[in-house]
Amino acid sequence: SAVISQKPSRDICQRGTSLTIQCQVDSQVTMMFWYRQQPGQSLTLIATANQGSEATYESGFVIDKFPISRPNLTFSTLTVSNMSPEDSSIYLCSVERAGRDIQYFGAGTRLSVL
Amino acid sequence: SQQGEEDPQALSIQEGENATMNCSYKTSINNLQWYRQNSGRGLVHLILIRSNEREKHSGRLRVTLDTSKKSSSLLITASRAADTASYFCATDGQGGSEKLVFGKGTKLTVNP
């Protein structure tokens, strides 16, 4: 398994500002992912965070809006930029060890944009 | 899209009863997983079943997989109030992709 610390757990932000979410894992992992879960909905993959290179974004998500960093094998950040009320969601990071198929999730960041 | 579709969307039962949730998907898979989410928190992995398996058990959980029908079911036996949560199935694709595609989820309420 993996222990994942995700911060902040929640935030209320003003329209037009940006928020950076941090994800820290207790051990080195190969794969790290960022998801968005809109109210009452399922999870949608935003991007795969690649260590030492640019993240791989899914259709509908762009780097300018959701810049991601992954400086090492235990840490990643997701920034939600120029926020609007439509960005109000839960944002989750997850990790997966190579060849294990199972993903372990952080507790999520509940974001409200006013 | 190979997104899974769970049904029912919501299920309310009494403690001690069994709860069955179903998941359908659209494309070939390597494996199918079930996750639980308590009240908007992070997801917890419950069980993984591979495409060459038909049934798997873990404690009070029983998962079946029918690849010909592209469907899976999750059975929770002797449910408890603590089982109240949303349950999601997730599929990956053949070809070695690590990406998971999550279904819409079933919200289970177990009444004491």
JSON list of N, CA and C in Angstrom, two decimals, chain A residues 33-99:
[
{"chain": "A", "resi": 33, "resn": "PHE", "atom": "N", "xyz": [-1.24, 10.25, -10.41]},
{"chain": "A", "resi": 33, "resn": "PHE", "atom": "CA", "xyz": [-2.35, 10.74, -11.22]},
{"chain": "A", "resi": 33, "resn": "PHE", "atom": "C", "xyz": [-3.10, 11.83, -10.47]},
{"chain": "A", "resi": 34, "resn": "TRP", "atom": "N", "xyz": [-3.73, 12.69, -11.23]},
{"chain": "A", "resi": 34, "resn": "TRP", "atom": "CA", "xyz": [-4.63, 13.71, -10.67]},
{"chain": "A", "resi": 34, "resn": "TRP", "atom": "C", "xyz": [-6.01, 13.56, -11.30]},
{"chain": "A", "resi": 35, "resn": "TYR", "atom": "N", "xyz": [-7.03, 13.55, -10.41]},
{"chain": "A", "resi": 35, "resn": "TYR", "atom": "CA", "xyz": [-8.41, 13.39, -10.85]},
{"chain": "A", "resi": 35, "resn": "TYR", "atom": "C", "xyz": [-9.24, 14.58, -10.38]},
{"chain": "A", "resi": 36, "resn": "ARG", "atom": "N", "xyz": [-10.34, 14.80, -11.07]},
{"chain": "A", "resi": 36, "resn": "ARG", "atom": "CA", "xyz": [-11.34, 15.76, -10.64]},
{"chain": "A", "resi": 36, "resn": "ARG", "atom": "C", "xyz": [-12.65, 15.01, -10.45]},
{"chain": "A", "resi": 37, "resn": "GLN", "atom": "N", "xyz": [-13.34, 15.35, -9.38]},
{"chain": "A", "resi": 37, "resn": "GLN", "atom": "CA", "xyz": [-14.66, 14.76, -9.13]},
{"chain": "A", "resi": 37, "resn": "GLN", "atom": "C", "xyz": [-15.63, 15.91, -8.89]},
{"chain": "A", "resi": 38, "resn": "GLN", "atom": "N", "xyz": [-16.43, 16.20, -9.88]},
{"chain": "A", "resi": 38, "resn": "GLN", "atom": "CA", "xyz": [-17.42, 17.25, -9.74]},
{"chain": "A", "resi": 38, "resn": "GLN", "atom": "C", "xyz": [-18.55, 16.76, -8.85]},
{"chain": "A", "resi": 39, "resn": "PRO", "atom": "N", "xyz": [-19.29, 17.71, -8.25]},
{"chain": "A", "resi": 39, "resn": "PRO", "atom": "CA", "xyz": [-20.31, 17.33, -7.25]},
{"chain": "A", "resi": 39, "resn": "PRO", "atom": "C", "xyz": [-21.26, 16.24, -7.75]},
{"chain": "A", "resi": 40, "resn": "GLY", "atom": "N", "xyz": [-21.33, 15.17, -6.98]},
{"chain": "A", "resi": 40, "resn": "GLY", "atom": "CA", "xyz": [-22.23, 14.08, -7.30]},
{"chain": "A", "resi": 40, "resn": "GLY", "atom": "C", "xyz": [-21.84, 13.25, -8.50]},
{"chain": "A", "resi": 41, "resn": "GLN", "atom": "N", "xyz": [-20.62, 13.45, -8.98]},
{"chain": "A", "resi": 41, "resn": "GLN", "atom": "CA", "xyz": [-20.19, 12.75, -10.20]},
{"chain": "A", "resi": 41, "resn": "GLN", "atom": "C", "xyz": [-19.08, 11.74, -9.91]},
{"chain": "A", "resi": 42, "resn": "SER", "atom": "N", "xyz": [-18.66, 11.08, -10.95]},
{"chain": "A", "resi": 42, "resn": "SER", "atom": "CA", "xyz": [-17.56, 10.13, -10.83]},
{"chain": "A", "resi": 42, "resn": "SER", "atom": "C", "xyz": [-16.22, 10.86, -10.99]},
{"chain": "A", "resi": 43, "resn": "LEU", "atom": "N", "xyz": [-15.16, 10.11, -10.97]},
{"chain": "A", "resi": 43, "resn": "LEU", "atom": "CA", "xyz": [-13.82, 10.67, -11.13]},
{"chain": "A", "resi": 43, "resn": "LEU", "atom": "C", "xyz": [-13.48, 10.78, -12.61]},
{"chain": "A", "resi": 44, "resn": "THR", "atom": "N", "xyz": [-12.84, 11.89, -12.95]},
{"chain": "A", "resi": 44, "resn": "THR", "atom": "CA", "xyz": [-12.33, 12.08, -14.30]},
{"chain": "A", "resi": 44, "resn": "THR", "atom": "C", "xyz": [-10.83, 12.34, -14.20]},
{"chain": "A", "resi": 45, "resn": "LEU", "atom": "N", "xyz": [-10.06, 11.61, -14.96]},
{"chain": "A", "resi": 45, "resn": "LEU", "atom": "CA", "xyz": [-8.62, 11.78, -14.94]},
{"chain": "A", "resi": 45, "resn": "LEU", "atom": "C", "xyz": [-8.23, 13.09, -15.61]},
{"chain": "A", "resi": 46, "resn": "ILE", "atom": "N", "xyz": [-7.47, 13.91, -14.88]},
{"chain": "A", "resi": 46, "resn": "ILE", "atom": "CA", "xyz": [-6.96, 15.16, -15.45]},
{"chain": "A", "resi": 46, "resn": "ILE", "atom": "C", "xyz": [-5.67, 14.88, -16.21]},
{"chain": "A", "resi": 47, "resn": "ALA", "atom": "N", "xyz": [-4.72, 14.23, -15.52]},
{"chain": "A", "resi": 47, "resn": "ALA", "atom": "CA", "xyz": [-3.41, 14.02, -16.13]},
{"chain": "A", "resi": 47, "resn": "ALA", "atom": "C", "xyz": [-2.62, 13.01, -15.33]},
{"chain": "A", "resi": 48, "resn": "THR", "atom": "N", "xyz": [-1.62, 12.46, -15.98]},
{"chain": "A", "resi": 48, "resn": "THR", "atom": "CA", "xyz": [-0.62, 11.62, -15.35]},
{"chain": "A", "resi": 48, "resn": "THR", "atom": "C", "xyz": [0.61, 12.49, -15.10]},
{"chain": "A", "resi": 49, "resn": "ALA", "atom": "N", "xyz": [1.06, 12.52, -13.86]},
{"chain": "A", "resi": 49, "resn": "ALA", "atom": "CA", "xyz": [2.23, 13.34, -13.50]},
{"chain": "A", "resi": 49, "resn": "ALA", "atom": "C", "xyz": [3.48, 12.52, -13.74]},
{"chain": "A", "resi": 50, "resn": "ASN", "atom": "N", "xyz": [4.33, 12.98, -14.61]},
{"chain": "A", "resi": 50, "resn": "ASN", "atom": "CA", "xyz": [5.55, 12.27, -14.98]},
{"chain": "A", "resi": 50, "resn": "ASN", "atom": "C", "xyz": [6.75, 12.91, -14.27]},
{"chain": "A", "resi": 51, "resn": "GLN", "atom": "N", "xyz": [7.57, 12.09, -13.66]},
{"chain": "A", "resi": 51, "resn": "GLN", "atom": "CA", "xyz": [8.73, 12.60, -12.95]},
{"chain": "A", "resi": 51, "resn": "GLN", "atom": "C", "xyz": [9.77, 13.10, -13.94]},
{"chain": "A", "resi": 52, "resn": "GLY", "atom": "N", "xyz": [10.12, 14.35, -13.81]},
{"chain": "A", "resi": 52, "resn": "GLY", "atom": "CA", "xyz": [11.17, 14.94, -14.63]},
{"chain": "A", "resi": 52, "resn": "GLY", "atom": "C", "xyz": [10.76, 15.35, -16.02]},
{"chain": "A", "resi": 53, "resn": "SER", "atom": "N", "xyz": [9.49, 15.26, -16.34]},
{"chain": "A", "resi": 53, "resn": "SER", "atom": "CA", "xyz": [9.03, 15.69, -17.66]},
{"chain": "A", "resi": 53, "resn": "SER", "atom": "C", "xyz": [7.60, 16.21, -17.54]},
{"chain": "A", "resi": 54, "resn": "GLU", "atom": "N", "xyz": [7.11, 16.75, -18.64]},
{"chain": "A", "resi": 54, "resn": "GLU", "atom": "CA", "xyz": [5.78, 17.34, -18.63]},
{"chain": "A", "resi": 54, "resn": "GLU", "atom": "C", "xyz": [4.71, 16.28, -18.38]},
{"chain": "A", "resi": 55, "resn": "ALA", "atom": "N", "xyz": [3.66, 16.67, -17.69]},
{"chain": "A", "resi": 55, "resn": "ALA", "atom": "CA", "xyz": [2.55, 15.75, -17.44]},
{"chain": "A", "resi": 55, "resn": "ALA", "atom": "C", "xyz": [1.83, 15.41, -18.73]},
{"chain": "A", "resi": 56, "resn": "THR", "atom": "N", "xyz": [1.16, 14.27, -18.72]},
{"chain": "A", "resi": 56, "resn": "THR", "atom": "CA", "xyz": [0.36, 13.83, -19.87]},
{"chain": "A", "resi": 56, "resn": "THR", "atom": "C", "xyz": [-1.09, 14.12, -19.57]},
{"chain": "A", "resi": 57, "resn": "TYR", "atom": "N", "xyz": [-1.68, 15.03, -20.32]},
{"chain": "A", "resi": 57, "resn": "TYR", "atom": "CA", "xyz": [-3.03, 15.49, -20.05]},
{"chain": "A", "resi": 57, "resn": "TYR", "atom": "C", "xyz": [-4.07, 14.71, -20.85]},
{"chain": "A", "resi": 58, "resn": "GLU", "atom": "N", "xyz": [-5.22, 14.53, -20.23]},
{"chain": "A", "resi": 58, "resn": "GLU", "atom": "CA", "xyz": [-6.35, 13.89, -20.91]},
{"chain": "A", "resi": 58, "resn": "GLU", "atom": "C", "xyz": [-7.11, 14.92, -21.73]},
{"chain": "A", "resi": 59, "resn": "SER", "atom": "N", "xyz": [-7.90, 14.40, -22.64]},
{"chain": "A", "resi": 59, "resn": "SER", "atom": "CA", "xyz": [-8.70, 15.28, -23.50]},
{"chain": "A", "resi": 59, "resn": "SER", "atom": "C", "xyz": [-9.58, 16.18, -22.64]},
{"chain": "A", "resi": 60, "resn": "GLY", "atom": "N", "xyz": [-9.56, 17.46, -22.97]},
{"chain": "A", "resi": 60, "resn": "GLY", "atom": "CA", "xyz": [-10.37, 18.42, -22.24]},
{"chain": "A", "resi": 60, "resn": "GLY", "atom": "C", "xyz": [-9.64, 19.14, -21.13]},
{"chain": "A", "resi": 61, "resn": "PHE", "atom": "N", "xyz": [-8.41, 18.73, -20.86]},
{"chain": "A", "resi": 61, "resn": "PHE", "atom": "CA", "xyz": [-7.61, 19.37, -19.81]},
{"chain": "A", "resi": 61, "resn": "PHE", "atom": "C", "xyz": [-6.31, 19.87, -20.43]},
{"chain": "A", "resi": 62, "resn": "VAL", "atom": "N", "xyz": [-5.92, 21.11, -20.08]},
{"chain": "A", "resi": 62, "resn": "VAL", "atom": "CA", "xyz": [-4.73, 21.71, -20.67]},
{"chain": "A", "resi": 62, "resn": "VAL", "atom": "C", "xyz": [-3.78, 22.20, -19.60]},
{"chain": "A", "resi": 63, "resn": "ILE", "atom": "N", "xyz": [-2.52, 22.28, -19.98]},
{"chain": "A", "resi": 63, "resn": "ILE", "atom": "CA", "xyz": [-1.47, 22.63, -19.02]},
{"chain": "A", "resi": 63, "resn": "ILE", "atom": "C", "xyz": [-1.64, 24.05, -18.49]},
{"chain": "A", "resi": 64, "resn": "ASP", "atom": "N", "xyz": [-2.12, 24.97, -19.32]},
{"chain": "A", "resi": 64, "resn": "ASP", "atom": "CA", "xyz": [-2.26, 26.34, -18.85]},
{"chain": "A", "resi": 64, "resn": "ASP", "atom": "C", "xyz": [-3.27, 26.46, -17.72]},
{"chain": "A", "resi": 65, "resn": "LYS", "atom": "N", "xyz": [-4.26, 25.61, -17.72]},
{"chain": "A", "resi": 65, "resn": "LYS", "atom": "CA", "xyz": [-5.30, 25.65, -16.70]},
{"chain": "A", "resi": 65, "resn": "LYS", "atom": "C", "xyz": [-4.93, 24.80, -15.48]},
{"chain": "A", "resi": 66, "resn": "PHE", "atom": "N", "xyz": [-4.26, 23.68, -15.74]},
{"chain": "A", "resi": 66, "resn": "PHE", "atom": "CA", "xyz": [-3.92, 22.73, -14.67]},
{"chain": "A", "resi": 66, "resn": "PHE", "atom": "C", "xyz": [-2.43, 22.38, -14.72]},
{"chain": "A", "resi": 67, "resn": "PRO", "atom": "N", "xyz": [-1.55, 23.33, -14.49]},
{"chain": "A", "resi": 67, "resn": "PRO", "atom": "CA", "xyz": [-0.13, 22.98, -14.48]},
{"chain": "A", "resi": 67, "resn": "PRO", "atom": "C", "xyz": [0.20, 22.00, -13.37]},
{"chain": "A", "resi": 68, "resn": "ILE", "atom": "N", "xyz": [1.04, 21.04, -13.69]},
{"chain": "A", "resi": 68, "resn": "ILE", "atom": "CA", "xyz": [1.40, 19.97, -12.76]},
{"chain": "A", "resi": 68, "resn": "ILE", "atom": "C", "xyz": [2.92, 19.91, -12.68]},
{"chain": "A", "resi": 69, "resn": "SER", "atom": "N", "xyz": [3.39, 19.73, -11.47]},
{"chain": "A", "resi": 69, "resn": "SER", "atom": "CA", "xyz": [4.82, 19.48, -11.30]},
{"chain": "A", "resi": 69, "resn": "SER", "atom": "C", "xyz": [5.02, 18.14, -10.63]},
{"chain": "A", "resi": 70, "resn": "ARG", "atom": "N", "xyz": [6.16, 17.52, -10.94]},
{"chain": "A", "resi": 70, "resn": "ARG", "atom": "CA", "xyz": [6.55, 16.29, -10.24]},
{"chain": "A", "resi": 70, "resn": "ARG", "atom": "C", "xyz": [8.07, 16.26, -10.19]},
{"chain": "A", "resi": 71, "resn": "PRO", "atom": "N", "xyz": [8.62, 16.91, -9.20]},
{"chain": "A", "resi": 71, "resn": "PRO", "atom": "CA", "xyz": [10.08, 17.03, -9.13]},
{"chain": "A", "resi": 71, "resn": "PRO", "atom": "C", "xyz": [10.80, 15.75, -8.73]},
{"chain": "A", "resi": 72, "resn": "ASN", "atom": "N", "xyz": [10.12, 14.83, -8.08]},
{"chain": "A", "resi": 72, "resn": "ASN", "atom": "CA", "xyz": [10.74, 13.57, -7.67]},
{"chain": "A", "resi": 72, "resn": "ASN", "atom": "C", "xyz": [9.68, 12.47, -7.60]},
{"chain": "A", "resi": 73, "resn": "LEU", "atom": "N", "xyz": [10.07, 11.29, -7.12]},
{"chain": "A", "resi": 73, "resn": "LEU", "atom": "CA", "xyz": [9.17, 10.14, -7.15]},
{"chain": "A", "resi": 73, "resn": "LEU", "atom": "C", "xyz": [8.21, 10.09, -5.97]},
{"chain": "A", "resi": 74, "resn": "THR", "atom": "N", "xyz": [8.22, 11.08, -5.09]},
{"chain": "A", "resi": 74, "resn": "THR", "atom": "CA", "xyz": [7.32, 11.05, -3.94]},
{"chain": "A", "resi": 74, "resn": "THR", "atom": "C", "xyz": [6.43, 12.28, -3.83]},
{"chain": "A", "resi": 75, "resn": "PHE", "atom": "N", "xyz": [6.53, 13.22, -4.76]},
{"chain": "A", "resi": 75, "resn": "PHE", "atom": "CA", "xyz": [5.83, 14.50, -4.59]},
{"chain": "A", "resi": 75, "resn": "PHE", "atom": "C", "xyz": [5.32, 15.03, -5.92]},
{"chain": "A", "resi": 76, "resn": "SER", "atom": "N", "xyz": [4.11, 15.61, -5.87]},
{"chain": "A", "resi": 76, "resn": "SER", "atom": "CA", "xyz": [3.55, 16.25, -7.06]},
{"chain": "A", "resi": 76, "resn": "SER", "atom": "C", "xyz": [2.63, 17.39, -6.62]},
{"chain": "A", "resi": 77, "resn": "THR", "atom": "N", "xyz": [2.49, 18.37, -7.47]},
{"chain": "A", "resi": 77, "resn": "THR", "atom": "CA", "xyz": [1.52, 19.43, -7.23]},
{"chain": "A", "resi": 77, "resn": "THR", "atom": "C", "xyz": [0.64, 19.62, -8.45]},
{"chain": "A", "resi": 78, "resn": "LEU", "atom": "N", "xyz": [-0.59, 20.00, -8.19]},
{"chain": "A", "resi": 78, "resn": "LEU", "atom": "CA", "xyz": [-1.55, 20.39, -9.22]},
{"chain": "A", "resi": 78, "resn": "LEU", "atom": "C", "xyz": [-2.00, 21.80, -8.90]},
{"chain": "A", "resi": 79, "resn": "THR", "atom": "N", "xyz": [-1.92, 22.69, -9.87]},
{"chain": "A", "resi": 79, "resn": "THR", "atom": "CA", "xyz": [-2.43, 24.04, -9.70]},
{"chain": "A", "resi": 79, "resn": "THR", "atom": "C", "xyz": [-3.69, 24.21, -10.53]},
{"chain": "A", "resi": 80, "resn": "VAL", "atom": "N", "xyz": [-4.72, 24.74, -9.90]},
{"chain": "A", "resi": 80, "resn": "VAL", "atom": "CA", "xyz": [-5.94, 25.11, -10.63]},
{"chain": "A", "resi": 80, "resn": "VAL", "atom": "C", "xyz": [-5.86, 26.62, -10.84]},
{"chain": "A", "resi": 81, "resn": "SER", "atom": "N", "xyz": [-5.71, 27.02, -12.09]},
{"chain": "A", "resi": 81, "resn": "SER", "atom": "CA", "xyz": [-5.41, 28.42, -12.40]},
{"chain": "A", "resi": 81, "resn": "SER", "atom": "C", "xyz": [-6.64, 29.20, -12.83]},
{"chain": "A", "resi": 82, "resn": "ASN", "atom": "N", "xyz": [-6.60, 30.49, -12.55]},
{"chain": "A", "resi": 82, "resn": "ASN", "atom": "CA", "xyz": [-7.66, 31.39, -12.99]},
{"chain": "A", "resi": 82, "resn": "ASN", "atom": "C", "xyz": [-9.03, 30.76, -12.76]},
{"chain": "A", "resi": 83, "resn": "MET", "atom": "N", "xyz": [-9.31, 30.48, -11.51]},
{"chain": "A", "resi": 83, "resn": "MET", "atom": "CA", "xyz": [-10.47, 29.68, -11.16]},
{"chain": "A", "resi": 83, "resn": "MET", "atom": "C", "xyz": [-11.80, 30.38, -11.42]},
{"chain": "A", "resi": 84, "resn": "SER", "atom": "N", "xyz": [-12.77, 29.58, -11.76]},
{"chain": "A", "resi": 84, "resn": "SER", "atom": "CA", "xyz": [-14.16, 30.02, -11.91]},
{"chain": "A", "resi": 84, "resn": "SER", "atom": "C", "xyz": [-15.03, 29.08, -11.08]},
{"chain": "A", "resi": 85, "resn": "PRO", "atom": "N", "xyz": [-16.28, 29.45, -10.82]},
{"chain": "A", "resi": 85, "resn": "PRO", "atom": "CA", "xyz": [-17.15, 28.56, -10.02]},
{"chain": "A", "resi": 85, "resn": "PRO", "atom": "C", "xyz": [-17.25, 27.15, -10.60]},
{"chain": "A", "resi": 86, "resn": "GLU", "atom": "N", "xyz": [-17.08, 27.00, -11.90]},
{"chain": "A", "resi": 86, "resn": "GLU", "atom": "CA", "xyz": [-17.16, 25.68, -12.53]},
{"chain": "A", "resi": 86, "resn": "GLU", "atom": "C", "xyz": [-16.01, 24.76, -12.09]},
{"chain": "A", "resi": 87, "resn": "ASP", "atom": "N", "xyz": [-14.98, 25.33, -11.51]},
{"chain": "A", "resi": 87, "resn": "ASP", "atom": "CA", "xyz": [-13.86, 24.53, -11.01]},
{"chain": "A", "resi": 87, "resn": "ASP", "atom": "C", "xyz": [-14.12, 23.97, -9.62]},
{"chain": "A", "resi": 88, "resn": "SER", "atom": "N", "xyz": [-15.24, 24.31, -9.03]},
{"chain": "A", "resi": 88, "resn": "SER", "atom": "CA", "xyz": [-15.59, 23.77, -7.72]},
{"chain": "A", "resi": 88, "resn": "SER", "atom": "C", "xyz": [-15.76, 22.26, -7.83]},
{"chain": "A", "resi": 89, "resn": "SER", "atom": "N", "xyz": [-14.90, 21.53, -7.17]},
{"chain": "A", "resi": 89, "resn": "SER", "atom": "CA", "xyz": [-14.86, 20.06, -7.28]},
{"chain": "A", "resi": 89, "resn": "SER", "atom": "C", "xyz": [-14.01, 19.52, -6.15]},
{"chain": "A", "resi": 90, "resn": "ILE", "atom": "N", "xyz": [-13.96, 18.21, -6.10]},
{"chain": "A", "resi": 90, "resn": "ILE", "atom": "CA", "xyz": [-12.95, 17.54, -5.28]},
{"chain": "A", "resi": 90, "resn": "ILE", "atom": "C", "xyz": [-11.82, 17.13, -6.21]},
{"chain": "A", "resi": 91, "resn": "TYR", "atom": "N", "xyz": [-10.61, 17.46, -5.83]},
{"chain": "A", "resi": 91, "resn": "TYR", "atom": "CA", "xyz": [-9.43, 17.07, -6.61]},
{"chain": "A", "resi": 91, "resn": "TYR", "atom": "C", "xyz": [-8.67, 16.00, -5.83]},
{"chain": "A", "resi": 92, "resn": "LEU", "atom": "N", "xyz": [-8.36, 14.92, -6.51]},
{"chain": "A", "resi": 92, "resn": "LEU", "atom": "CA", "xyz": [-7.72, 13.77, -5.85]},
{"chain": "A", "resi": 92, "resn": "LEU", "atom": "C", "xyz": [-6.43, 13.39, -6.55]},
{"chain": "A", "resi": 93, "resn": "CYS", "atom": "N", "xyz": [-5.42, 13.08, -5.77]},
{"chain": "A", "resi": 93, "resn": "CYS", "atom": "CA", "xyz": [-4.23, 12.48, -6.35]},
{"chain": "A", "resi": 93, "resn": "CYS", "atom": "C", "xyz": [-4.24, 10.99, -6.02]},
{"chain": "A", "resi": 94, "resn": "SER", "atom": "N", "xyz": [-3.62, 10.23, -6.87]},
{"chain": "A", "resi": 94, "resn": "SER", "atom": "CA", "xyz": [-3.48, 8.80, -6.63]},
{"chain": "A", "resi": 94, "resn": "SER", "atom": "C", "xyz": [-2.12, 8.35, -7.11]},
{"chain": "A", "resi": 95, "resn": "VAL", "atom": "N", "xyz": [-1.70, 7.20, -6.59]},
{"chain": "A", "resi": 95, "resn": "VAL", "atom": "CA", "xyz": [-0.41, 6.64, -6.98]},
{"chain": "A", "resi": 95, "resn": "VAL", "atom": "C", "xyz": [-0.59, 5.17, -7.30]},
{"chain": "A", "resi": 96, "resn": "GLU", "atom": "N", "xyz": [0.31, 4.68, -8.10]},
{"chain": "A", "resi": 96, "resn": "GLU", "atom": "CA", "xyz": [0.28, 3.27, -8.45]},
{"chain": "A", "resi": 96, "resn": "GLU", "atom": "C", "xyz": [1.72, 2.79, -8.58]},
{"chain": "A", "resi": 97, "resn": "ARG", "atom": "N", "xyz": [2.00, 1.66, -7.96]},
{"chain": "A", "resi": 97, "resn": "ARG", "atom": "CA", "xyz": [3.34, 1.08, -8.09]},
{"chain": "A", "resi": 97, "resn": "ARG", "atom": "C", "xyz": [3.41, 0.28, -9.39]},
{"chain": "A", "resi": 98, "resn": "ALA", "atom": "N", "xyz": [4.55, 0.25, -9.99]},
{"chain": "A", "resi": 98, "resn": "ALA", "atom": "CA", "xyz": [4.73, -0.39, -11.29]},
{"chain": "A", "resi": 98, "resn": "ALA", "atom": "C", "xyz": [4.24, -1.82, -11.25]},
{"chain": "A", "resi": 99, "resn": "GLY", "atom": "N", "xyz": [3.34, -2.14, -12.18]},
{"chain": "A", "resi": 99, "resn": "GLY", "atom": "CA", "xyz": [2.88, -3.51, -12.33]},
{"chain": "A", "resi": 99, "resn": "GLY", "atom": "C", "xyz": [1.85, -3.97, -11.32]}
]
